[in-house]
Tab-separated table of C-alpha atoms in Angstrom:
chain	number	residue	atom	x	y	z
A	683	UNK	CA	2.536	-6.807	27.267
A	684	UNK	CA	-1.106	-6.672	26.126
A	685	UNK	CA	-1.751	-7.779	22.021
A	686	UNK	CA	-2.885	-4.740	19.885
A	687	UNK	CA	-6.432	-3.042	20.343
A	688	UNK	CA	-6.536	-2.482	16.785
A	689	UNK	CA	-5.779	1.084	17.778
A	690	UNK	CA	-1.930	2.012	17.929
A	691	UNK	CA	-1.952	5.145	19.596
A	692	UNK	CA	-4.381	4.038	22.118
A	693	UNK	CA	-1.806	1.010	23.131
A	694	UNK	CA	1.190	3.285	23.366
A	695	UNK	CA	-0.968	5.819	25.383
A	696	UNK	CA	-3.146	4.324	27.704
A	697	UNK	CA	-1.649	0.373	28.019
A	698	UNK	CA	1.679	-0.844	29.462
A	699	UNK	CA	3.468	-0.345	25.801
A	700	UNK	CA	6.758	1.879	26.412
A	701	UNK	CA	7.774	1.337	29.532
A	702	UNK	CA	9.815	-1.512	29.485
A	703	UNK	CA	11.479	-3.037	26.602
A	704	UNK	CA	9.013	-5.795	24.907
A	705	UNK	CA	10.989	-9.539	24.420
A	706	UNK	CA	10.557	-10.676	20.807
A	707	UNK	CA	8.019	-12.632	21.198
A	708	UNK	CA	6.248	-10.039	22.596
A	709	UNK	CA	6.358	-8.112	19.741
A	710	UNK	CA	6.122	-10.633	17.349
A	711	UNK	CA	2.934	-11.330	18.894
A	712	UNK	CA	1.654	-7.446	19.136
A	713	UNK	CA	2.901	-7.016	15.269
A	714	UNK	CA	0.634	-10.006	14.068
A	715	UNK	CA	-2.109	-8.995	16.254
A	716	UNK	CA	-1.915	-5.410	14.429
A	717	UNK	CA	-1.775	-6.611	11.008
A	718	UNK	CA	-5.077	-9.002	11.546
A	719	UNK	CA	-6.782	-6.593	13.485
A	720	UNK	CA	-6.727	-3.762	10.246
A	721	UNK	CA	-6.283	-5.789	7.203
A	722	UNK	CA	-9.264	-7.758	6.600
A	723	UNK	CA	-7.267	-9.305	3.764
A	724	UNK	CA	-3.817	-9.651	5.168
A	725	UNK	CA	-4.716	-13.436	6.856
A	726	UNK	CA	-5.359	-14.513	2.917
A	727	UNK	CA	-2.294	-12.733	1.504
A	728	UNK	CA	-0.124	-14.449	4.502
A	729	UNK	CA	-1.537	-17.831	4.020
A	730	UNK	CA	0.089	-17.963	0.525
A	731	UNK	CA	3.408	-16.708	1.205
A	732	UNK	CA	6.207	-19.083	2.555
A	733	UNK	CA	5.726	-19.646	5.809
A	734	UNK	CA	9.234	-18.634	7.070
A	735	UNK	CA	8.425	-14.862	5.991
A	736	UNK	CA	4.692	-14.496	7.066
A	737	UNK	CA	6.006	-12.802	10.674
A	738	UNK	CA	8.210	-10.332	8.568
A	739	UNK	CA	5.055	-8.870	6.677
A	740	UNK	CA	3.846	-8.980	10.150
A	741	UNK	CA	6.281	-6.533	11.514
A	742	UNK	CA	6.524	-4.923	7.968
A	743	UNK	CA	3.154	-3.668	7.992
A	744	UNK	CA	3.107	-3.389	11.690
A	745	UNK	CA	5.476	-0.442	11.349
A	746	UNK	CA	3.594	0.893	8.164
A	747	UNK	CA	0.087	1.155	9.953
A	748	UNK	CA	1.398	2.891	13.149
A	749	UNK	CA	3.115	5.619	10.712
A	750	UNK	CA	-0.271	5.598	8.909
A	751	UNK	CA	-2.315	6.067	11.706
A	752	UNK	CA	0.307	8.910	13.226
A	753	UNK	CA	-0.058	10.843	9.909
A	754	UNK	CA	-3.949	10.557	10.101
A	755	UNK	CA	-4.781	10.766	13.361
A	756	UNK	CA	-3.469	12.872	15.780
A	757	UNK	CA	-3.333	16.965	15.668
A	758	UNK	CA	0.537	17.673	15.616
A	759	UNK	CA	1.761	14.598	13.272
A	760	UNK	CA	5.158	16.460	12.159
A	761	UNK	CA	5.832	15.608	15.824
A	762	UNK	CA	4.830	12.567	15.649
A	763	UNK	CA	6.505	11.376	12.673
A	764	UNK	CA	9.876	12.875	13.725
A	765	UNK	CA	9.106	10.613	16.815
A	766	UNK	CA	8.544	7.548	14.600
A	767	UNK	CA	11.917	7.925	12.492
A	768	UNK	CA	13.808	9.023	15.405
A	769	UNK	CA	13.249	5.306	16.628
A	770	UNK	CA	13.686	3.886	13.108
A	771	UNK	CA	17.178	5.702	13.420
A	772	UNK	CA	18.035	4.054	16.806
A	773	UNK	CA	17.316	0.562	15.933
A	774	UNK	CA	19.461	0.702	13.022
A	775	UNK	CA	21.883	1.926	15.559
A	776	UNK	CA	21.595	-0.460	17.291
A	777	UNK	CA	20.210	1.356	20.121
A	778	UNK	CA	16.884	-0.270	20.326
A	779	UNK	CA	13.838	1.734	21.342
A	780	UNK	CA	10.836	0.248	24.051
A	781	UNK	CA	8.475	-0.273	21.283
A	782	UNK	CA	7.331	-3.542	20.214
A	783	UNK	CA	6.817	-2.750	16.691
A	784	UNK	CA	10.690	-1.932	16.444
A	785	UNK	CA	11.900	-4.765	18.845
A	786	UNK	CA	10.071	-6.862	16.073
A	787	UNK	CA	11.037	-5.346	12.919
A	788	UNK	CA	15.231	-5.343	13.839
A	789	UNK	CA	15.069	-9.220	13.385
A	790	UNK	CA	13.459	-8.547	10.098
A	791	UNK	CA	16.181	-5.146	9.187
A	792	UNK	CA	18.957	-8.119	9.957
A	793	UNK	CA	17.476	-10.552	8.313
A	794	UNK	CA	16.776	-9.747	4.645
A	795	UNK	CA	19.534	-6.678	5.068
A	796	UNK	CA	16.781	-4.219	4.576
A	797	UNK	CA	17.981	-0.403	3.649
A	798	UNK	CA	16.804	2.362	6.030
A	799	UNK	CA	16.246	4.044	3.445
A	800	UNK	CA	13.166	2.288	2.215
A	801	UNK	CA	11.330	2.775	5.391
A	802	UNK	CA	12.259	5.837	6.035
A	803	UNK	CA	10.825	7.150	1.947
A	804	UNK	CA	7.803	5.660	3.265
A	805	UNK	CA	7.636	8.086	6.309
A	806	UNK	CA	8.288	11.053	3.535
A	807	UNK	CA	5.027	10.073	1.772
A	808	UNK	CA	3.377	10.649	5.110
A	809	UNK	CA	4.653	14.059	5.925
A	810	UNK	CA	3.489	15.108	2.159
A	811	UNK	CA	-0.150	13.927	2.803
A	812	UNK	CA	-0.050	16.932	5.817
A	813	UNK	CA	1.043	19.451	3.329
A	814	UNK	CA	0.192	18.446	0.087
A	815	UNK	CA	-3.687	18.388	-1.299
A	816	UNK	CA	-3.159	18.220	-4.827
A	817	UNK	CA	-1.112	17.062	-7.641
A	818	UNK	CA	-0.250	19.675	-10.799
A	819	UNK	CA	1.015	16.794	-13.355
A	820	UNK	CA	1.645	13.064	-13.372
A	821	UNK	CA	4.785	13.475	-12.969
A	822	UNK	CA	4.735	15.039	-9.616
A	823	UNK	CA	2.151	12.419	-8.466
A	824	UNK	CA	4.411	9.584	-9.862
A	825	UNK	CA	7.264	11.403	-7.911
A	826	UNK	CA	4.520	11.064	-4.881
A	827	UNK	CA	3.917	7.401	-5.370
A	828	UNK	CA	8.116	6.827	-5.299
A	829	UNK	CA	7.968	7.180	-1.631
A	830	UNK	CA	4.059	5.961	-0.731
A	831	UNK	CA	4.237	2.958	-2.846
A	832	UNK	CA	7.230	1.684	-4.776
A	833	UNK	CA	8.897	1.233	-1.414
A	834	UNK	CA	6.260	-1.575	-0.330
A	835	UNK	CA	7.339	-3.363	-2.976
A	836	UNK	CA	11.023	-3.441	-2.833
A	837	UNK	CA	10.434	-4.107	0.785
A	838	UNK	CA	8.956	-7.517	-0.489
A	839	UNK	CA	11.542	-8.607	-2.476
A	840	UNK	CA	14.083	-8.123	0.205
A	841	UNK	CA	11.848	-10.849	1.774
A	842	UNK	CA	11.910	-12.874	-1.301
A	843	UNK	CA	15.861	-12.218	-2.068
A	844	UNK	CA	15.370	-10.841	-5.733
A	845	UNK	CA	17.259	-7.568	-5.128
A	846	UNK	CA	18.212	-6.578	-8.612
A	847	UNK	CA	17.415	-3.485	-10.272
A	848	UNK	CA	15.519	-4.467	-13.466
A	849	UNK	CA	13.364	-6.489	-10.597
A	850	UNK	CA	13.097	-3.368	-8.478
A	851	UNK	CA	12.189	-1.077	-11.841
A	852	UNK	CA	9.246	-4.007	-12.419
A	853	UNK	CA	7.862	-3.428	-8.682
A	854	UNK	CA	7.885	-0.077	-8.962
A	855	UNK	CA	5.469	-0.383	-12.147
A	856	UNK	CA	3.381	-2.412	-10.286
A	857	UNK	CA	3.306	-0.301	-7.013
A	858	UNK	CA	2.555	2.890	-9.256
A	859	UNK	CA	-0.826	1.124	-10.771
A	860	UNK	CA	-1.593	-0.331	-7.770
A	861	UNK	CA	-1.366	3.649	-6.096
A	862	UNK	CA	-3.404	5.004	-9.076
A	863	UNK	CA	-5.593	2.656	-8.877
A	864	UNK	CA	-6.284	2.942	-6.095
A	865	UNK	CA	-6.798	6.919	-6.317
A	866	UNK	CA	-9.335	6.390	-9.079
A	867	UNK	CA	-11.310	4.180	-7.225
A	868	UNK	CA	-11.272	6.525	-3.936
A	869	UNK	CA	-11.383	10.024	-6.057
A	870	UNK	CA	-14.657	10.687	-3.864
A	871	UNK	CA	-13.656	9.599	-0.231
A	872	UNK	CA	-10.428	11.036	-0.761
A	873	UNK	CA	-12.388	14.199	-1.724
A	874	UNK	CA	-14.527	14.159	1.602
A	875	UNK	CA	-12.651	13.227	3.853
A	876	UNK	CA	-9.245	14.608	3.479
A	877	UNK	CA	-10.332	17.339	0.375
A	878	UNK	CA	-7.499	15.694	-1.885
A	879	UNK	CA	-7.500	15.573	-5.469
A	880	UNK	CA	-4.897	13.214	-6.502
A	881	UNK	CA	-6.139	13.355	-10.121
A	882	UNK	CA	-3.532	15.382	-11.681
A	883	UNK	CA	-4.506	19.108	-12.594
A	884	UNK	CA	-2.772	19.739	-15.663
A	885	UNK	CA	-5.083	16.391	-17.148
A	886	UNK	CA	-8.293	17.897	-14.984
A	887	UNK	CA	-8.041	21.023	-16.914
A	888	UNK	CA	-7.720	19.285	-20.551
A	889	UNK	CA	-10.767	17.769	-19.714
A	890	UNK	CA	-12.739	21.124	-18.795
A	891	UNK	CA	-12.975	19.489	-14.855
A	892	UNK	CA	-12.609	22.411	-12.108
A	893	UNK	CA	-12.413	23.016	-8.949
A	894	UNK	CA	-16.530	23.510	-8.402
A	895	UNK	CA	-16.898	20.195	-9.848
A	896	UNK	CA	-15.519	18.764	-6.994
A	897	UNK	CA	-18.033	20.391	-4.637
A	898	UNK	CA	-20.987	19.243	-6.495
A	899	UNK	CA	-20.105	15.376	-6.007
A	900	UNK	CA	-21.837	14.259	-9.514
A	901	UNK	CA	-20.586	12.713	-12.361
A	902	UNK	CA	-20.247	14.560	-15.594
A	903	UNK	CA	-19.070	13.687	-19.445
A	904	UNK	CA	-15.980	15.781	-18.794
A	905	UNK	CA	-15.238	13.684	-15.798
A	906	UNK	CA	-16.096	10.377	-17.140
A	907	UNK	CA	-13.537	11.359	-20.161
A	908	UNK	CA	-10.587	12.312	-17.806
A	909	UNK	CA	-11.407	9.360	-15.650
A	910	UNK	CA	-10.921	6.756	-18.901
A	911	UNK	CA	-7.565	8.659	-19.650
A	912	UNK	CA	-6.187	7.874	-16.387
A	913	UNK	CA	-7.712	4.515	-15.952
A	914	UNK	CA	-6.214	3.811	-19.539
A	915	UNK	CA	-3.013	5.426	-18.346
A	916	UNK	CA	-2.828	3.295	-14.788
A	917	UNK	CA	-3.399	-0.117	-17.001
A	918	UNK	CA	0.091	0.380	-18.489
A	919	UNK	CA	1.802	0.281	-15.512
A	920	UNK	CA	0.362	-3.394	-14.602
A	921	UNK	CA	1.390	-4.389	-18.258
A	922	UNK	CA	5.047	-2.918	-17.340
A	923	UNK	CA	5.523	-4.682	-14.618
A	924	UNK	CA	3.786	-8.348	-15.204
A	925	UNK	CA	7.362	-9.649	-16.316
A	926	UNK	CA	7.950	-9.666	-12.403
A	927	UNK	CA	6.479	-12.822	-11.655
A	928	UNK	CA	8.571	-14.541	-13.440
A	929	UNK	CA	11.702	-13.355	-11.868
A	930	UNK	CA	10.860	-13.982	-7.880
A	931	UNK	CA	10.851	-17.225	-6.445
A	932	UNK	CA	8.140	-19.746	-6.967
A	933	UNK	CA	6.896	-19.176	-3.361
A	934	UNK	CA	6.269	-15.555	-3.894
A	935	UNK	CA	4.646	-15.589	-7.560
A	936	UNK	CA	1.309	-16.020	-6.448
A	937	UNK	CA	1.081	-13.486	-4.503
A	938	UNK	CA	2.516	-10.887	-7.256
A	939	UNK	CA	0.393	-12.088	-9.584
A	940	UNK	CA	-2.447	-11.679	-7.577
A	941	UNK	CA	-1.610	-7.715	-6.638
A	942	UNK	CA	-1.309	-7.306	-10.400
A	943	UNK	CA	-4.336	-8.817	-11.647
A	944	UNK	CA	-6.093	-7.175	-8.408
A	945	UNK	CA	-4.990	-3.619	-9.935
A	946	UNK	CA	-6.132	-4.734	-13.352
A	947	UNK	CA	-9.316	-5.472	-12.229
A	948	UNK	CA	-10.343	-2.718	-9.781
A	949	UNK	CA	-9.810	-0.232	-13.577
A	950	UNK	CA	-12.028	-3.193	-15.045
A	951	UNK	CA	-14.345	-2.486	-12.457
A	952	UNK	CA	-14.273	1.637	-13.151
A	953	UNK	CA	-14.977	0.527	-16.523
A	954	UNK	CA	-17.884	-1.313	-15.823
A	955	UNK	CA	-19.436	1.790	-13.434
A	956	UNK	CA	-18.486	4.390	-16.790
A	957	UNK	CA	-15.909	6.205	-14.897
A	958	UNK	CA	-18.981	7.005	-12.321
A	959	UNK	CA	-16.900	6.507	-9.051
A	960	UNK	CA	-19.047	9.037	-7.347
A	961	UNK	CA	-22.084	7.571	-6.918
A	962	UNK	CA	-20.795	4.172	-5.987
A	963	UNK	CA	-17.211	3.167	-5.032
A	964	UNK	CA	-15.951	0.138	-6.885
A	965	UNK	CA	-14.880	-2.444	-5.158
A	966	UNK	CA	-13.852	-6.518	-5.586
A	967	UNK	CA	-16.707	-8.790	-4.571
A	968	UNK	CA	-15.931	-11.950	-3.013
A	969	UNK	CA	-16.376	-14.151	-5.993
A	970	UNK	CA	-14.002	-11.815	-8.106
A	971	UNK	CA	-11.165	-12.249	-5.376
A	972	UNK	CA	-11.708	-15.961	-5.628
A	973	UNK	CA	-11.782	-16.068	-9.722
A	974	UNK	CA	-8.917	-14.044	-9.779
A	975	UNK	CA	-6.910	-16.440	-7.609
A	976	UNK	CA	-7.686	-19.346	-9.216
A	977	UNK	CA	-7.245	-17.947	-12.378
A	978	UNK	CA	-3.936	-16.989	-11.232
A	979	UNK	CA	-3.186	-20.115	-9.701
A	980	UNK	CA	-4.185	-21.904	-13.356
A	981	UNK	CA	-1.900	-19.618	-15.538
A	982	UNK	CA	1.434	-20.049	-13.211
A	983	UNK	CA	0.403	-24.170	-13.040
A	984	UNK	CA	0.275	-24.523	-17.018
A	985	UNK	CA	3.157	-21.970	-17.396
A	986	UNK	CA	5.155	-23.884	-15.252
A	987	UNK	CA	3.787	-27.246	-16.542
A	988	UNK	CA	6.001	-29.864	-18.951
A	989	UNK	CA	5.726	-30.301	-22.565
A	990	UNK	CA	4.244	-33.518	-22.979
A	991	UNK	CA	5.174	-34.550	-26.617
């Protein structure tokens, strides 16, 4: 079996994928091949995670980017997503499906006992991004980000054995900013290229922001306003769910203290632009990734450090 194109449909389609079933290293191969090939930033994330788990994000986000890229891009992706789950069904019954992605992923399922459930919420999220444009209040965009987020996270600490709820609750917080962040910073490409709003409009209209706003792509006082509320309003969910760190194993507190200070700082960076994310898209520059790692890496070392007396 060939390694990933960096296209999924285009393997399944037009290369050998599918026809017979894949051996594991096969797909071990294929899912690590995917995950480099579309995450410019996955080979750093991976390098500071415990060795032992870095093929299970592998086949974690393996199966995340083909749902992704079913959702996005192809014409009937109902279809296509029913296709998806209906082989996330039959490897968890044990009927395994020819697809490398899943021959990888059941040694992960058995591994770190990993709920269907999770993966399948995920797979909801998708099917709403067909149907769904717009958000009428936060709370029906934080009922969104339940199933396109929150489950990324609990999917982690499967891999890093902290399974309880209060540690769950704190990923979720995390997720959630990380989501709105993320919309805030993408409220413009979001608009143009899928004609989403995710900016809630119950807060839109407090702010005096309509519709025709939108379709004049400038920044405005009104906007700049109702952009602070919700950057002010995504920064509490990073300060909910910073207690997380300390709960997971050392191995794996890098790396959540990294996402979380990453959230923190793409609002920073809205701040910086005054709310204007239409004009230029905020982003993290190289030397802000870096800082923030070694700041991260100094606060866990003197946290961790003795008393010396």
């Amino acid at each position: 079996m060939n390694e990933s194109t960096g296209n999924p449909l285009r393997d399944w389609q037009c290369g050998e994928m599918g026809k017979t079933v894949p051996t594991l290293a096969e797909s071990r191969r294929y899912c690590a091949s995917l995950a480099r090939r579309h995450y410019e930033n996955f080979s750093v994330v991976t390098f500071l995670l415990p060795r032992e788990v870095r093929q299970d994000f592998y086949n974690l986000y393996a199966y995340c980017r083909w749902a992704d890229d079913l959702a996005d891009e192809t014409e009937n992706s109902a279809t296509w997503l029913d296709w998806w789950e209906g082989m996330l069904k039959q490897t968890y019954e044990d009927d395994l499906p020819p697809h490398p992605v899943f021959v990888a992923l059941r040694e992960t399922i058995l591994q770190y006992a990993i709920p269907q459930k999770l993966l399948g919420d995920l797979l909801l999220a998708f099917r709403q991004d067909q149907i769904v444009q717009e958000y009428e209040t936060r709370a029906s965009l934080l009922e969104y980000c339940r199933y396109s987020a929150n489950p990324v996270g609990r999917l982690i600490l499967h891999l890093a054995g902290t399974t309880d709820e209060t540690s769950g609750q704190l990923s979720d917080a995390i997720c959630t900013g990380l989501q709105l962040a993320n919309f805030w910073q993408d409220v413009r490409r979001d608009w143009d290229e899928k004609s989403r709003i995710y900016l809630p409009r119950q807060d839109r209209e407090t702010f005096g922001v309509s519709d025709a706003f939108f379709r004049q792509e400038a920044c405005s006082p009104a906007f700049r306003q109702l952009l602070q509320e919700e950057t002010d309003w995504a920064e509490t969910f990073f300060q909910a769910g910073s207690p997380l760190i300390s709960r997971v194993p050392r191995s794996f507190q890098l790396d959540i203290a990294l996402f979380n200070a990453g959230g923190l700082e793409i609002l920073r960076a809205i701040r910086r632009q005054k709310y204007d994310v239409w004009t230029h898209r905020p982003h993290l520059s190289r030397w802000t990734k870096t800082r923030l790692l070694i700041q991260s890496l100094g606060r866990l070392f003197f946290r961790k450090a003795p008393v010396l007396c």
